[in-house]
């Protein structure tokens, strides 16, 4: 069983060559491909991806990462599509491990593990301490299991049925995983032996913004899926969340500066969560079971009806 690796990028010329090269090497043994969707980059991302061996789809203007992912899976050549991030690097045996669960025809979605690396910067050390992308956290979700699109593999047939990702700024990965399971399209399976290393950001402001987005997305998703039984999360004040992180930093106690950075990230998450719960998002949530269509961009006009072929 082979796989198409879909990598959405925008202005990532410094990271894309290594990502393409590593994933091409990983899928070579199973005859896979790497599809880079360049979302309107203004730098040399697209030519560098092509030079590294990827099949590149160029979008004339940025429309967001989930629109790019939809473009990628619709043009994928293989029945399994693995969505990854430009900061990800596969460990040995990754490709075989990520496709193996699909031997069970009931499985439609597979999530692998993501290990956040470290570095000399405060932000990198804090991200390594927090490990926000671990499979264990996603697989133990209080509603339905999910995996983030930095390491998410999906049957193309399942993507066809539910119409792919809602084309939102964030949260489309969880929304897709929940839609596939909620509508009985297939089950989720964890693949702990499929491991990607993730290169962390180096700026504290970027890391805090990332955590605010995580919280904001969680809030919007919870509000959108409440009617399907998704429980409302607790919403402690950001300062309480930060204090809890300082008091309970985990098994490996970080340095004070890393602990304070991690606490600020937790506080940003809590603030984002409250904001997202208040806002909601009608583009997320259970699909219309008549045709599974979601309000998205004009690029989604090619979406097929249930069970149909993509154009």
mmCIF file of C-alpha atoms in Angstrom:
data_model
loop_
_atom_site.group_PDB
_atom_site.id
_atom_site.type_symbol
_atom_site.label_atom_id
_atom_site.label_comp_id
_atom_site.label_asym_id
_atom_site.label_seq_id
_atom_site.Cartn_x
_atom_site.Cartn_y
_atom_site.Cartn_z
ATOM 1 C CA UNK A 1 0.000 0.000 0.000
ATOM 2 C CA UNK A 2 1.467 3.330 -1.052
ATOM 3 C CA UNK A 3 1.026 6.870 0.188
ATOM 4 C CA UNK A 4 0.921 10.424 -1.093
ATOM 5 C CA UNK A 5 2.580 12.851 1.316
ATOM 6 C CA UNK A 6 0.884 16.260 1.099
ATOM 7 C CA UNK A 7 2.893 19.223 2.342
ATOM 8 C CA UNK A 8 1.258 22.689 2.302
ATOM 9 C CA UNK A 9 3.748 25.546 2.380
ATOM 10 C CA UNK A 10 3.941 29.294 2.106
ATOM 11 C CA UNK A 11 7.209 31.240 2.161
ATOM 12 C CA UNK A 12 9.202 28.335 3.601
ATOM 13 C CA UNK A 13 12.222 28.343 1.297
ATOM 14 C CA UNK A 14 14.599 27.697 4.192
ATOM 15 C CA UNK A 15 12.823 24.519 5.343
ATOM 16 C CA UNK A 16 11.208 22.991 2.265
ATOM 17 C CA UNK A 17 14.267 21.356 0.665
ATOM 18 C CA UNK A 18 15.095 19.252 3.712
ATOM 19 C CA UNK A 19 11.443 18.319 4.259
ATOM 20 C CA UNK A 20 10.930 17.156 0.672
ATOM 21 C CA UNK A 21 14.212 15.248 0.556
ATOM 22 C CA UNK A 22 13.551 13.421 3.810
ATOM 23 C CA UNK A 23 9.979 12.452 2.977
ATOM 24 C CA UNK A 24 10.914 11.331 -0.537
ATOM 25 C CA UNK A 25 13.567 9.063 0.947
ATOM 26 C CA UNK A 26 11.024 7.755 3.468
ATOM 27 C CA UNK A 27 8.379 6.780 0.872
ATOM 28 C CA UNK A 28 10.765 5.518 -1.820
ATOM 29 C CA UNK A 29 10.550 1.905 -0.638
ATOM 30 C CA UNK A 30 6.753 1.821 -0.972
ATOM 31 C CA UNK A 31 6.525 3.792 -4.213
ATOM 32 C CA UNK A 32 5.039 6.910 -2.669
ATOM 33 C CA UNK A 33 5.144 10.538 -3.718
ATOM 34 C CA UNK A 34 5.535 13.966 -2.142
ATOM 35 C CA UNK A 35 3.061 16.639 -3.232
ATOM 36 C CA UNK A 36 3.951 20.184 -2.208
ATOM 37 C CA UNK A 37 1.121 22.703 -2.411
ATOM 38 C CA UNK A 38 2.637 26.165 -2.585
ATOM 39 C CA UNK A 39 0.023 28.546 -1.191
ATOM 40 C CA UNK A 40 1.003 31.719 -3.005
ATOM 41 C CA UNK A 41 4.583 32.000 -1.753
ATOM 42 C CA UNK A 42 6.496 35.188 -2.506
ATOM 43 C CA UNK A 43 9.900 33.517 -2.129
ATOM 44 C CA UNK A 44 11.702 30.561 -3.732
ATOM 45 C CA UNK A 45 9.694 27.857 -1.956
ATOM 46 C CA UNK A 46 8.171 26.326 -5.116
ATOM 47 C CA UNK A 47 11.349 26.049 -7.231
ATOM 48 C CA UNK A 48 13.300 24.659 -4.293
ATOM 49 C CA UNK A 49 10.612 22.033 -3.675
ATOM 50 C CA UNK A 50 10.706 21.044 -7.356
ATOM 51 C CA UNK A 51 14.488 20.860 -7.320
ATOM 52 C CA UNK A 52 14.293 18.527 -4.317
ATOM 53 C CA UNK A 53 12.010 16.172 -6.252
ATOM 54 C CA UNK A 54 8.468 17.047 -5.159
ATOM 55 C CA UNK A 55 5.475 17.374 -7.433
ATOM 56 C CA UNK A 56 4.522 21.008 -6.863
ATOM 57 C CA UNK A 57 1.052 22.509 -7.155
ATOM 58 C CA UNK A 58 1.259 26.282 -7.319
ATOM 59 C CA UNK A 59 -1.639 28.378 -6.082
ATOM 60 C CA UNK A 60 -1.615 31.965 -7.400
ATOM 61 C CA UNK A 61 -2.723 33.565 -4.129
ATOM 62 C CA UNK A 62 -2.770 32.428 -0.493
ATOM 63 C CA UNK A 63 -6.059 30.837 0.603
ATOM 64 C CA UNK A 64 -4.897 29.132 3.793
ATOM 65 C CA UNK A 65 -3.403 25.781 4.770
ATOM 66 C CA UNK A 66 -6.632 23.763 4.683
ATOM 67 C CA UNK A 67 -7.521 24.979 1.198
ATOM 68 C CA UNK A 68 -3.995 23.941 0.187
ATOM 69 C CA UNK A 69 -4.415 20.520 1.782
ATOM 70 C CA UNK A 70 -7.705 20.029 -0.064
ATOM 71 C CA UNK A 71 -5.968 20.876 -3.327
ATOM 72 C CA UNK A 72 -3.231 18.384 -2.473
ATOM 73 C CA UNK A 73 -5.353 15.351 -1.631
ATOM 74 C CA UNK A 74 -7.591 15.867 -4.636
ATOM 75 C CA UNK A 75 -4.560 15.594 -6.884
ATOM 76 C CA UNK A 76 -2.881 12.776 -4.934
ATOM 77 C CA UNK A 77 -2.029 9.606 -6.840
ATOM 78 C CA UNK A 78 -2.378 7.071 -4.013
ATOM 79 C CA UNK A 79 -5.240 5.729 -1.847
ATOM 80 C CA UNK A 80 -3.634 6.866 1.419
ATOM 81 C CA UNK A 81 -2.838 10.545 1.951
ATOM 82 C CA UNK A 82 -0.449 11.598 4.727
ATOM 83 C CA UNK A 83 -0.594 15.254 5.742
ATOM 84 C CA UNK A 84 2.610 16.587 7.272
ATOM 85 C CA UNK A 85 4.268 19.879 8.167
ATOM 86 C CA UNK A 86 7.343 21.505 6.674
ATOM 87 C CA UNK A 87 8.958 21.360 10.111
ATOM 88 C CA UNK A 88 8.546 17.559 10.304
ATOM 89 C CA UNK A 89 11.239 14.967 9.627
ATOM 90 C CA UNK A 90 10.425 11.221 9.436
ATOM 91 C CA UNK A 91 12.262 8.665 11.517
ATOM 92 C CA UNK A 92 13.385 5.346 9.956
ATOM 93 C CA UNK A 93 10.464 3.054 9.136
ATOM 94 C CA UNK A 94 7.939 5.873 9.210
ATOM 95 C CA UNK A 95 6.223 5.195 5.868
ATOM 96 C CA UNK A 96 5.574 1.503 6.496
ATOM 97 C CA UNK A 97 4.359 2.219 10.031
ATOM 98 C CA UNK A 98 1.907 4.934 8.995
ATOM 99 C CA UNK A 99 0.230 2.865 6.241
ATOM 100 C CA UNK A 100 0.152 -0.465 8.134
ATOM 101 C CA UNK A 101 -3.092 0.242 10.076
ATOM 102 C CA UNK A 102 -4.963 0.714 6.788
ATOM 103 C CA UNK A 103 -4.705 -3.024 6.135
ATOM 104 C CA UNK A 104 -7.810 -3.066 8.335
ATOM 105 C CA UNK A 105 -10.511 -1.799 5.965
ATOM 106 C CA UNK A 106 -12.461 -0.293 8.884
ATOM 107 C CA UNK A 107 -9.669 2.193 9.560
ATOM 108 C CA UNK A 108 -10.052 5.548 7.809
ATOM 109 C CA UNK A 109 -7.828 7.861 9.886
ATOM 110 C CA UNK A 110 -4.391 7.205 11.373
ATOM 111 C CA UNK A 111 -2.396 9.433 13.686
ATOM 112 C CA UNK A 112 1.302 9.039 14.387
ATOM 113 C CA UNK A 113 3.492 10.484 17.104
ATOM 114 C CA UNK A 114 5.295 13.826 16.870
ATOM 115 C CA UNK A 115 8.340 14.540 19.025
ATOM 116 C CA UNK A 116 9.187 18.219 19.356
ATOM 117 C CA UNK A 117 12.920 18.760 19.338
ATOM 118 C CA UNK A 118 14.883 21.310 21.304
ATOM 119 C CA UNK A 119 17.471 23.975 20.638
ATOM 120 C CA UNK A 120 19.422 26.803 22.215
ATOM 121 C CA UNK A 121 16.572 29.320 22.219
ATOM 122 C CA UNK A 122 14.156 29.715 25.120
ATOM 123 C CA UNK A 123 11.200 29.053 22.827
ATOM 124 C CA UNK A 124 12.690 25.805 21.501
ATOM 125 C CA UNK A 125 13.440 24.532 25.007
ATOM 126 C CA UNK A 126 9.923 25.431 26.178
ATOM 127 C CA UNK A 127 8.315 23.693 23.197
ATOM 128 C CA UNK A 128 10.409 20.600 23.888
ATOM 129 C CA UNK A 129 9.260 20.650 27.502
ATOM 130 C CA UNK A 130 5.577 21.120 26.608
ATOM 131 C CA UNK A 131 5.483 18.531 23.763
ATOM 132 C CA UNK A 132 2.155 19.832 22.389
ATOM 133 C CA UNK A 133 1.890 17.364 19.479
ATOM 134 C CA UNK A 134 2.214 14.015 21.222
ATOM 135 C CA UNK A 135 -0.144 11.303 20.038
ATOM 136 C CA UNK A 136 -1.048 10.268 23.589
ATOM 137 C CA UNK A 137 -2.763 13.590 24.246
ATOM 138 C CA UNK A 138 -4.797 13.492 21.045
ATOM 139 C CA UNK A 139 -5.767 9.834 21.359
ATOM 140 C CA UNK A 140 -7.151 10.365 24.877
ATOM 141 C CA UNK A 141 -9.464 13.219 23.882
ATOM 142 C CA UNK A 142 -12.718 13.461 25.898
ATOM 143 C CA UNK A 143 -14.889 13.389 22.748
ATOM 144 C CA UNK A 144 -13.398 11.491 19.776
ATOM 145 C CA UNK A 145 -9.711 10.781 19.031
ATOM 146 C CA UNK A 146 -7.887 12.910 16.511
ATOM 147 C CA UNK A 147 -4.440 13.779 15.219
ATOM 148 C CA UNK A 148 -3.054 17.118 14.015
ATOM 149 C CA UNK A 149 -2.292 17.678 10.338
ATOM 150 C CA UNK A 150 1.427 17.742 11.023
ATOM 151 C CA UNK A 151 1.013 13.933 11.206
ATOM 152 C CA UNK A 152 -2.351 12.719 9.948
ATOM 153 C CA UNK A 153 -3.000 9.967 7.382
ATOM 154 C CA UNK A 154 -6.447 9.502 5.826
ATOM 155 C CA UNK A 155 -7.981 7.224 3.229
ATOM 156 C CA UNK A 156 -8.684 9.217 0.131
ATOM 157 C CA UNK A 157 -12.102 7.547 -0.094
ATOM 158 C CA UNK A 158 -12.970 8.940 3.360
ATOM 159 C CA UNK A 159 -11.863 12.416 2.304
ATOM 160 C CA UNK A 160 -14.123 12.103 -0.719
ATOM 161 C CA UNK A 161 -17.124 11.164 1.408
ATOM 162 C CA UNK A 162 -16.902 13.991 3.955
ATOM 163 C CA UNK A 163 -15.676 16.545 1.418
ATOM 164 C CA UNK A 164 -12.213 17.063 2.858
ATOM 165 C CA UNK A 165 -11.252 19.769 5.317
ATOM 166 C CA UNK A 166 -13.332 22.752 6.320
ATOM 167 C CA UNK A 167 -11.269 25.622 4.928
ATOM 168 C CA UNK A 168 -10.758 27.517 8.154
ATOM 169 C CA UNK A 169 -7.677 29.142 9.677
ATOM 170 C CA UNK A 170 -7.266 26.398 12.288
ATOM 171 C CA UNK A 171 -8.998 23.342 13.736
ATOM 172 C CA UNK A 172 -9.785 21.731 10.404
ATOM 173 C CA UNK A 173 -7.713 18.666 11.288
ATOM 174 C CA UNK A 174 -9.699 17.796 14.422
ATOM 175 C CA UNK A 175 -12.948 18.628 12.645
ATOM 176 C CA UNK A 176 -12.111 16.197 9.828
ATOM 177 C CA UNK A 177 -11.166 13.376 12.215
ATOM 178 C CA UNK A 178 -14.410 13.852 14.134
ATOM 179 C CA UNK A 179 -16.535 14.044 10.985
ATOM 180 C CA UNK A 180 -15.155 10.764 9.622
ATOM 181 C CA UNK A 181 -15.883 8.960 12.895
ATOM 182 C CA UNK A 182 -19.171 10.692 13.739
ATOM 183 C CA UNK A 183 -20.700 9.909 10.357
ATOM 184 C CA UNK A 184 -19.572 6.279 10.393
ATOM 185 C CA UNK A 185 -17.158 6.624 7.486
ATOM 186 C CA UNK A 186 -14.376 4.812 9.354
ATOM 187 C CA UNK A 187 -12.460 4.501 12.606
ATOM 188 C CA UNK A 188 -9.371 6.188 14.048
ATOM 189 C CA UNK A 189 -6.247 4.147 14.740
ATOM 190 C CA UNK A 190 -3.113 5.294 16.532
ATOM 191 C CA UNK A 191 0.245 4.354 14.982
ATOM 192 C CA UNK A 192 2.780 4.914 17.783
ATOM 193 C CA UNK A 193 5.615 3.396 15.742
ATOM 194 C CA UNK A 194 5.184 6.067 13.069
ATOM 195 C CA UNK A 195 7.253 8.924 14.483
ATOM 196 C CA UNK A 196 8.065 12.357 13.117
ATOM 197 C CA UNK A 197 10.496 14.803 14.664
ATOM 198 C CA UNK A 198 9.315 18.411 14.632
ATOM 199 C CA UNK A 199 11.609 21.410 14.508
ATOM 200 C CA UNK A 200 10.356 23.975 17.040
ATOM 201 C CA UNK A 201 9.986 27.684 16.565
ATOM 202 C CA UNK A 202 12.752 29.866 17.898
ATOM 203 C CA UNK A 203 10.781 32.948 18.997
ATOM 204 C CA UNK A 204 8.769 33.077 22.219
ATOM 205 C CA UNK A 205 6.139 35.333 20.629
ATOM 206 C CA UNK A 206 5.571 32.745 17.896
ATOM 207 C CA UNK A 207 5.248 29.933 20.415
ATOM 208 C CA UNK A 208 2.754 31.882 22.513
ATOM 209 C CA UNK A 209 0.744 32.721 19.391
ATOM 210 C CA UNK A 210 0.756 29.017 18.513
ATOM 211 C CA UNK A 211 -0.713 28.137 21.926
ATOM 212 C CA UNK A 212 -3.310 30.868 21.658
ATOM 213 C CA UNK A 213 -4.372 29.362 18.312
ATOM 214 C CA UNK A 214 -4.556 25.898 19.887
ATOM 215 C CA UNK A 215 -6.894 27.201 22.582
ATOM 216 C CA UNK A 216 -8.933 29.278 20.154
ATOM 217 C CA UNK A 217 -9.375 26.305 17.822
ATOM 218 C CA UNK A 218 -10.384 24.035 20.697
ATOM 219 C CA UNK A 219 -13.030 26.493 21.791
ATOM 220 C CA UNK A 220 -14.478 26.906 18.294
ATOM 221 C CA UNK A 221 -14.506 23.139 17.769
ATOM 222 C CA UNK A 222 -16.175 22.465 21.111
ATOM 223 C CA UNK A 223 -18.921 24.980 20.370
ATOM 224 C CA UNK A 224 -19.445 23.590 16.862
ATOM 225 C CA UNK A 225 -19.597 19.949 17.967
ATOM 226 C CA UNK A 226 -21.629 20.460 21.163
ATOM 227 C CA UNK A 227 -24.814 19.228 19.486
ATOM 228 C CA UNK A 228 -23.054 15.938 18.711
ATOM 229 C CA UNK A 229 -22.058 15.433 22.360
ATOM 230 C CA UNK A 230 -18.676 17.155 22.592
ATOM 231 C CA UNK A 231 -18.304 18.199 26.248
ATOM 232 C CA UNK A 232 -17.597 21.809 27.128
ATOM 233 C CA UNK A 233 -14.083 22.140 28.574
ATOM 234 C CA UNK A 234 -13.299 23.820 31.848
ATOM 235 C CA UNK A 235 -12.291 27.446 31.401
ATOM 236 C CA UNK A 236 -10.031 28.523 34.279
ATOM 237 C CA UNK A 237 -8.648 32.029 34.223
ATOM 238 C CA UNK A 238 -5.395 32.292 32.272
ATOM 239 C CA UNK A 239 -3.459 33.205 35.401
ATOM 240 C CA UNK A 240 -4.708 30.042 37.137
ATOM 241 C CA UNK A 241 -3.622 27.947 34.158
ATOM 242 C CA UNK A 242 -0.172 29.521 34.279
ATOM 243 C CA UNK A 243 0.090 28.917 38.017
ATOM 244 C CA UNK A 244 -0.898 25.264 37.565
ATOM 245 C CA UNK A 245 1.862 24.806 34.998
ATOM 246 C CA UNK A 246 4.421 26.281 37.395
ATOM 247 C CA UNK A 247 3.259 24.035 40.234
ATOM 248 C CA UNK A 248 2.993 20.871 38.114
ATOM 249 C CA UNK A 249 5.657 21.039 35.417
ATOM 250 C CA UNK A 250 5.782 17.264 34.839
ATOM 251 C CA UNK A 251 8.385 14.617 35.498
ATOM 252 C CA UNK A 252 11.322 16.594 34.123
ATOM 253 C CA UNK A 253 11.608 19.898 35.926
ATOM 254 C CA UNK A 254 12.713 22.629 33.501
ATOM 255 C CA UNK A 255 14.841 25.629 34.301
ATOM 256 C CA UNK A 256 13.041 28.652 35.716
ATOM 257 C CA UNK A 257 13.147 30.557 32.434
ATOM 258 C CA UNK A 258 11.683 27.595 30.514
ATOM 259 C CA UNK A 259 9.044 27.058 33.212
ATOM 260 C CA UNK A 260 7.965 30.695 33.004
ATOM 261 C CA UNK A 261 7.787 30.525 29.198
ATOM 262 C CA UNK A 262 5.713 27.343 29.382
ATOM 263 C CA UNK A 263 3.384 28.967 31.905
ATOM 264 C CA UNK A 264 2.860 31.939 29.592
ATOM 265 C CA UNK A 265 2.019 29.520 26.766
ATOM 266 C CA UNK A 266 -0.566 27.747 28.943
ATOM 267 C CA UNK A 267 -2.091 31.107 29.822
ATOM 268 C CA UNK A 268 -2.268 32.010 26.128
ATOM 269 C CA UNK A 269 -4.061 28.721 25.472
ATOM 270 C CA UNK A 270 -6.622 29.443 28.193
ATOM 271 C CA UNK A 271 -7.274 32.918 26.815
ATOM 272 C CA UNK A 272 -7.697 31.537 23.315
ATOM 273 C CA UNK A 273 -10.050 28.820 24.555
ATOM 274 C CA UNK A 274 -12.389 31.339 26.148
ATOM 275 C CA UNK A 275 -12.376 33.441 23.004
ATOM 276 C CA UNK A 276 -13.082 30.449 20.756
ATOM 277 C CA UNK A 277 -15.961 29.197 22.897
ATOM 278 C CA UNK A 278 -17.584 32.617 22.711
ATOM 279 C CA UNK A 279 -17.167 32.891 18.949
ATOM 280 C CA UNK A 280 -17.897 29.391 17.634
ATOM 281 C CA UNK A 281 -17.629 28.734 13.881
ATOM 282 C CA UNK A 282 -20.470 27.524 11.666
ATOM 283 C CA UNK A 283 -17.981 26.117 9.147
ATOM 284 C CA UNK A 284 -17.084 23.421 11.675
ATOM 285 C CA UNK A 285 -19.201 20.679 13.194
ATOM 286 C CA UNK A 286 -21.194 17.699 11.893
ATOM 287 C CA UNK A 287 -21.650 17.646 8.119
ATOM 288 C CA UNK A 288 -24.969 17.862 6.350
ATOM 289 C CA UNK A 289 -25.611 14.149 5.858
ATOM 290 C CA UNK A 290 -27.491 14.778 2.612
ATOM 291 C CA UNK A 291 -24.393 15.817 0.698
ATOM 292 C CA UNK A 292 -21.680 16.414 3.335
ATOM 293 C CA UNK A 293 -20.908 19.818 1.908
ATOM 294 C CA UNK A 294 -19.326 22.539 4.054
ATOM 295 C CA UNK A 295 -19.126 26.286 3.389
ATOM 296 C CA UNK A 296 -15.613 26.768 2.004
ATOM 297 C CA UNK A 297 -13.757 28.731 -0.629
ATOM 298 C CA UNK A 298 -14.510 28.691 -4.344
ATOM 299 C CA UNK A 299 -11.778 26.115 -4.866
ATOM 300 C CA UNK A 300 -14.135 23.566 -3.327
ATOM 301 C CA UNK A 301 -16.528 23.715 -6.295
ATOM 302 C CA UNK A 302 -14.921 20.537 -7.574
ATOM 303 C CA UNK A 303 -16.129 18.592 -4.542
ATOM 304 C CA UNK A 304 -18.090 15.486 -5.446
ATOM 305 C CA UNK A 305 -21.268 14.196 -3.828
ATOM 306 C CA UNK A 306 -21.166 11.227 -1.460
ATOM 307 C CA UNK A 307 -19.556 8.232 -3.082
ATOM 308 C CA UNK A 308 -18.750 10.095 -6.304
ATOM 309 C CA UNK A 309 -15.401 10.601 -7.985
ATOM 310 C CA UNK A 310 -13.448 13.816 -7.700
ATOM 311 C CA UNK A 311 -13.002 15.727 -10.910
#
